[in-house]
CSV table of C-alpha atoms in Angstrom, one decimal:
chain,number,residue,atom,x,y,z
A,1,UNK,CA,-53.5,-0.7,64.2
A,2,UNK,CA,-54.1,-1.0,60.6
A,3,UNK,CA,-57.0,-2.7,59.4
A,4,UNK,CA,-56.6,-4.2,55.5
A,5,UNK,CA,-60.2,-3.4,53.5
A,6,UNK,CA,-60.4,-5.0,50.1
A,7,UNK,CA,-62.4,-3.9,47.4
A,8,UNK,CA,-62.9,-5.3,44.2
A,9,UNK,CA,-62.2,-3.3,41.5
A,10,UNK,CA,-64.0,-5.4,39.0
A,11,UNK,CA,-67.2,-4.2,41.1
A,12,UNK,CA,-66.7,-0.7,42.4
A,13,UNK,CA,-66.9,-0.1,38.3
A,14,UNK,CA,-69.9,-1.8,38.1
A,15,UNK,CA,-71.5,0.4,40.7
A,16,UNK,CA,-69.6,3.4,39.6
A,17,UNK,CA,-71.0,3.1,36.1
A,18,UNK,CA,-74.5,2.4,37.1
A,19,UNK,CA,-74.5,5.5,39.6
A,20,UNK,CA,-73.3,7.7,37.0
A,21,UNK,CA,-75.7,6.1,34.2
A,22,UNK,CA,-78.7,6.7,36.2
A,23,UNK,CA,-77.5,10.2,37.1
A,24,UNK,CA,-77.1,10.9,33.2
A,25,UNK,CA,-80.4,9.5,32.8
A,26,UNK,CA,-81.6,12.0,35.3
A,27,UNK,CA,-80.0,14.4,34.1
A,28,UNK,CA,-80.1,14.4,30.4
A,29,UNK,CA,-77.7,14.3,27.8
A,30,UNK,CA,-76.9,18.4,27.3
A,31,UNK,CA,-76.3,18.3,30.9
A,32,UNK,CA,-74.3,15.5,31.3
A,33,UNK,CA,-72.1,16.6,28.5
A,34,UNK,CA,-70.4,19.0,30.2
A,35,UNK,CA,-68.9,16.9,32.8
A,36,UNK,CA,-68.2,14.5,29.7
A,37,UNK,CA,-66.0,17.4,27.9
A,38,UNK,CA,-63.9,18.4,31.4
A,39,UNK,CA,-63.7,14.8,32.2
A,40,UNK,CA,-62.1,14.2,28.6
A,41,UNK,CA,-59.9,17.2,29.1
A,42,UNK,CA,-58.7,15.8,32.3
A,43,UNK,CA,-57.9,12.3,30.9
A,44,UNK,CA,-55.7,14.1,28.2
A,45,UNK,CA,-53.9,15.6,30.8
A,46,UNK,CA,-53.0,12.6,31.9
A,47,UNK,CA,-51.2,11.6,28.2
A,48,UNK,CA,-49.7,14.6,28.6
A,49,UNK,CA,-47.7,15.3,31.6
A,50,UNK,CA,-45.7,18.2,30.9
A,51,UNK,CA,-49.3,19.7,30.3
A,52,UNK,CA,-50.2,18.9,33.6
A,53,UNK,CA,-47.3,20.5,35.3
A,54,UNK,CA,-47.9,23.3,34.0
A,55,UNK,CA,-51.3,23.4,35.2
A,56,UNK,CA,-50.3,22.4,38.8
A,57,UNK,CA,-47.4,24.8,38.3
A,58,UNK,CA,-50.1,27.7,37.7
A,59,UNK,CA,-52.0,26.9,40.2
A,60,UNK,CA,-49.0,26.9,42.8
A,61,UNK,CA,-48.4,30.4,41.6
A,62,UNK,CA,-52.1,31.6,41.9
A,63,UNK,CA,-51.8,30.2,45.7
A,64,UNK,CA,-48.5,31.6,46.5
A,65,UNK,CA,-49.6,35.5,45.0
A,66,UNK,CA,-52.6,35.3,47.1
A,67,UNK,CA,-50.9,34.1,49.9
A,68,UNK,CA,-48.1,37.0,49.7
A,69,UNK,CA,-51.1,39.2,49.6
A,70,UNK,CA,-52.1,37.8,52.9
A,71,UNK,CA,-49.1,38.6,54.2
A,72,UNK,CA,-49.0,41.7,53.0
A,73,UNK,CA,-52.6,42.6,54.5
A,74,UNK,CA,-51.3,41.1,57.7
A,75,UNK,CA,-48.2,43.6,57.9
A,76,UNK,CA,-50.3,46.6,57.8
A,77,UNK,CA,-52.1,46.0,60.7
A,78,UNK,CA,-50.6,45.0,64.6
A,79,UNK,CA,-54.4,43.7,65.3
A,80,UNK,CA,-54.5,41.5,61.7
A,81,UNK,CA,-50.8,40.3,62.7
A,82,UNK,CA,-51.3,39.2,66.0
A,83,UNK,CA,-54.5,37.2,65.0
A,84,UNK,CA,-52.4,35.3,61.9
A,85,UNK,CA,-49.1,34.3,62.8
A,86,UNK,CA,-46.4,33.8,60.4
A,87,UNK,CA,-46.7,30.5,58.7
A,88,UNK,CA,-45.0,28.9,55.1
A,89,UNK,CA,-46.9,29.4,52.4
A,90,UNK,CA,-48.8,26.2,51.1
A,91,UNK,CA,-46.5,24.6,47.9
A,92,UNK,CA,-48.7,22.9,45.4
A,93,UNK,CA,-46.2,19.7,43.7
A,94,UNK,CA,-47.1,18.5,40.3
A,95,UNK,CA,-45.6,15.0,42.0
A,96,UNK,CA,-48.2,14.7,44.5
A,97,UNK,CA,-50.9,12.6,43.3
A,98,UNK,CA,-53.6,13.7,46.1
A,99,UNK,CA,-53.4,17.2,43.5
A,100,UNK,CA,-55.0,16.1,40.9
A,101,UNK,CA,-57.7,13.4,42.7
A,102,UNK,CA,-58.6,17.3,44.4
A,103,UNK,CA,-58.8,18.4,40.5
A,104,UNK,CA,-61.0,15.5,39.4
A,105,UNK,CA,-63.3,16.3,42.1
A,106,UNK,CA,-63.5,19.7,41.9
A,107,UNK,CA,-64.0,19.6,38.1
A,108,UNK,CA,-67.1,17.1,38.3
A,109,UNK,CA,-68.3,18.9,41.5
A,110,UNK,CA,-68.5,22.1,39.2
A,111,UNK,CA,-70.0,20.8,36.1
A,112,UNK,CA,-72.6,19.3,37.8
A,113,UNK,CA,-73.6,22.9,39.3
A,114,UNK,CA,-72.5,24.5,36.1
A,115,UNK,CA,-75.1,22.5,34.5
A,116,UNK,CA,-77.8,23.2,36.5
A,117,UNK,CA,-78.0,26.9,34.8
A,118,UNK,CA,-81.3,27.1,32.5
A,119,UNK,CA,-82.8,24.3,34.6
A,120,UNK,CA,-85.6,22.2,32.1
A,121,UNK,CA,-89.3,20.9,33.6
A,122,UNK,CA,-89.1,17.7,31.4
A,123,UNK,CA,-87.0,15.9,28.5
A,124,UNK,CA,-87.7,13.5,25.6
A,125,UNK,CA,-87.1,9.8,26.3
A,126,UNK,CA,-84.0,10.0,23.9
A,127,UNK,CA,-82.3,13.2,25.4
A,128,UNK,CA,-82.6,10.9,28.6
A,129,UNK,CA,-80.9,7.4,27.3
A,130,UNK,CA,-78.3,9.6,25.3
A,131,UNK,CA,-77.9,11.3,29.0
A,132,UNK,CA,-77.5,7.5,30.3
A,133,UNK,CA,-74.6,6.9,28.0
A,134,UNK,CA,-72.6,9.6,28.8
A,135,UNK,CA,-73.5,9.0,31.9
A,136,UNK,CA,-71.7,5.4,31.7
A,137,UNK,CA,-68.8,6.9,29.7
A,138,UNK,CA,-68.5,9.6,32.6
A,139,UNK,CA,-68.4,6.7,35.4
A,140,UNK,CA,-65.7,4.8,33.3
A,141,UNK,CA,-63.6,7.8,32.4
A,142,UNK,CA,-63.6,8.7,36.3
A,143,UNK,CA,-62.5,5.5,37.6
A,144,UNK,CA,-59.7,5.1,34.7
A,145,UNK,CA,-58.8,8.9,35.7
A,146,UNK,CA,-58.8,7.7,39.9
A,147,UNK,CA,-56.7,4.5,39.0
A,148,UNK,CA,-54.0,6.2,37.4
A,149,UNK,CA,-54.1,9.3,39.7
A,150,UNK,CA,-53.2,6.7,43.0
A,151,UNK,CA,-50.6,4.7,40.4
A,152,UNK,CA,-48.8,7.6,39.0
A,153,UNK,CA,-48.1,6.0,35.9
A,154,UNK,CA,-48.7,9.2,33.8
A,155,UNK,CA,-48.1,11.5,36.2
A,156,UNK,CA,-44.7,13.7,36.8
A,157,UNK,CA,-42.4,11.5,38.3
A,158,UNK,CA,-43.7,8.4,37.0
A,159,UNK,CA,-42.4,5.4,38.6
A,160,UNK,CA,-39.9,7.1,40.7
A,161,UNK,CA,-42.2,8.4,42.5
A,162,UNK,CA,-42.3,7.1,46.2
A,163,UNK,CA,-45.5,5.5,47.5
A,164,UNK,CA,-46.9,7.9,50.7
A,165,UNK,CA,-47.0,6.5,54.6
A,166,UNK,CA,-49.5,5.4,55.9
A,167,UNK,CA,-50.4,5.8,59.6
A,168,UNK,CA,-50.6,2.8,61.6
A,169,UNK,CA,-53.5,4.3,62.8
A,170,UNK,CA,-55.3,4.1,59.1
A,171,UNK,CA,-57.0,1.9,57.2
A,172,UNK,CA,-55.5,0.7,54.5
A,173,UNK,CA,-57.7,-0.4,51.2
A,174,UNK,CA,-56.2,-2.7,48.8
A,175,UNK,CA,-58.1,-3.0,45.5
A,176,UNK,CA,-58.1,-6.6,44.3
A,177,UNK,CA,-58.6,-8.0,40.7
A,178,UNK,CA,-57.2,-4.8,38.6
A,179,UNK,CA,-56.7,-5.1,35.4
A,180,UNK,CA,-53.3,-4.7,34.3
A,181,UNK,CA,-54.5,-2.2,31.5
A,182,UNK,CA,-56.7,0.8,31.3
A,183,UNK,CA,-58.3,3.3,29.0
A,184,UNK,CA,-55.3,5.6,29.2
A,185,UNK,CA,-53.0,2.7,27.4
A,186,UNK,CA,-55.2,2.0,24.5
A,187,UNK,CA,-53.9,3.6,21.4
A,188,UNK,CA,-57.0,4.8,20.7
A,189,UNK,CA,-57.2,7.2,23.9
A,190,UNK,CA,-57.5,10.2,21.9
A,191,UNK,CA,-60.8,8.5,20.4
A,192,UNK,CA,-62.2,9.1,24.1
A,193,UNK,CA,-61.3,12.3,23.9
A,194,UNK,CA,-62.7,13.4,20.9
A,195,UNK,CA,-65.9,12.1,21.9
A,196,UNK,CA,-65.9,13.7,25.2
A,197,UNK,CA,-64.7,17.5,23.4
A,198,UNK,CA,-67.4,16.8,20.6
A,199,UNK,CA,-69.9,16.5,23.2
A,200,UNK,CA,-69.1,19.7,25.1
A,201,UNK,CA,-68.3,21.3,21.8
A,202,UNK,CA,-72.1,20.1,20.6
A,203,UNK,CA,-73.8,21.6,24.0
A,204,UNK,CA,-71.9,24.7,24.1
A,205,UNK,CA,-73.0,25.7,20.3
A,206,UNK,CA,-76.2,24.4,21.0
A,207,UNK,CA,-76.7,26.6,24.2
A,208,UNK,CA,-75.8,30.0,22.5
A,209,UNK,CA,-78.0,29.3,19.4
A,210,UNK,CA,-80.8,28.4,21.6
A,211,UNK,CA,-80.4,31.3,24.1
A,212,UNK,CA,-83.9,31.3,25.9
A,213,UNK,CA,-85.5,28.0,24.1
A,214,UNK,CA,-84.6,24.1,24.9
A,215,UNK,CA,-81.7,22.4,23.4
A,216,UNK,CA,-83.1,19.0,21.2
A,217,UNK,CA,-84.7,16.7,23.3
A,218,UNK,CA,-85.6,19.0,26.2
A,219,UNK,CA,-89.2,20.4,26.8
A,220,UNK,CA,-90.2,23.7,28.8
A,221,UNK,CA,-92.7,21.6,30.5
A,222,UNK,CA,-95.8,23.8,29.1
A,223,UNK,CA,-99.0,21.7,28.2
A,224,UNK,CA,-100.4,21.4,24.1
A,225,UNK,CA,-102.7,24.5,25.3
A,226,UNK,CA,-99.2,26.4,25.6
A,227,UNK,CA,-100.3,27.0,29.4
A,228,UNK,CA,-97.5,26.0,31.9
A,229,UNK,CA,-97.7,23.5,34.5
A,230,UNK,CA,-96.5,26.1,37.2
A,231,UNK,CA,-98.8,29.1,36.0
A,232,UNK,CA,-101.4,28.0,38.5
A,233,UNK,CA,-100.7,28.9,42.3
């Protein structure tokens, strides 16, 4: 049977934003801006479909060459054949909305081990409430990005695309209290953006004229002696 689970959207963003503030706290603000800039990237996507489509379409093309090169492999060999049997190769749809809740997922999955290249010991009070605020703008961008991703307003198809089935043997969440607007229909969407790119764009250039040293706010973690706190074993 299906059971109904209801979830307030009005307080699944208040716990989204604090998880991801504190994590930008954590984390620091030259950290957390790369999620911030493929987070931005990904909500301009979503103003422009066609874009997108061509991404998913790329993607679909990627799959299908490596899966014709399975097949390939698998011809040459009797043993390889009889161990992988003949199957369709996986199509990617630009229509199907689970596609790019994958994306979203696998692009913050990825700047948050991205990120963790050139690892610091400590940072400056600042670099860490800076960190919090993108942090908060991260948290807000991903539910906006999840919300429209299960609607499909912006999405290929748009409205005429049909809702999927659900099992009977599923549970089925209904989020309650959502707001009959969001970030992506604000004329000033491209705002967001910008701020999310300028960030990226600001880490980016700040990591390749730094090279070895800290970006601003971060410390190597070495004591005023110039000793550092892991030289002793």
């Amino acid at each position: 049977m299906t059971q109904l689970v209801q979830l307030d959207y009005t307080l699944v963003t208040y716990i989204v934003i604090a998880v991801f503030g504190l994590v930008g706290f954590m984390r620091g603000w030259w950290k957390e801006a790369f999620t911030t800039g493929l987070l931005a990237l990904l909500l301009l996507l979503l103003k422009q479909p066609d874009a997108a489509t061509g991404i998913v379409d790329f993607i679909d093309r990627l799959v299908v060459s490596g899966w014709e090169a399975v097949q390939t492999l698998r011809q040459s060999s009797d043993m390889i054949a009889a161990a992988m049997p003949v199957e369709e190769p996986p199509v990617i749809d630009p229509k199907n909305r689970s596609i790019y809740i994958i994306i979203l997922v696998a692009a913050v999955i990825a700047s948050y081990f991205f990120s963790k290249i050139g690892l610091t010991e400590s940072m400056s009070a600042a670099a860490r409430i800076i960190g919090g605020v993108l942090g908060v703008y991260n948290g807000y961008v991903v539910l906006t990005l999840v919300r429209e991703f299960l609607i499909g307003r912006f999405l290929p198809g748009g409205a005429d695309m049909a809702a999927a089935a659900v099992a009977p043997t599923s549970v089925q969440v209904e989020v309650t209290n959502l707001p009959q607007s969001s970030m992506a229909d604000a004329p000033y969407v491209y705002y967001w953006v910008a701020v999310g790119c300028l960030a990226l764009l600001v880490a980016l250039i700040t990591a390749v004229k730094l090279g070895r040293q800290q970006p601003w706010g971060y410390s190597s973690g070495k004591s005023k002696g110039g000793t550092s706190n892991g030289a002793k074993k």
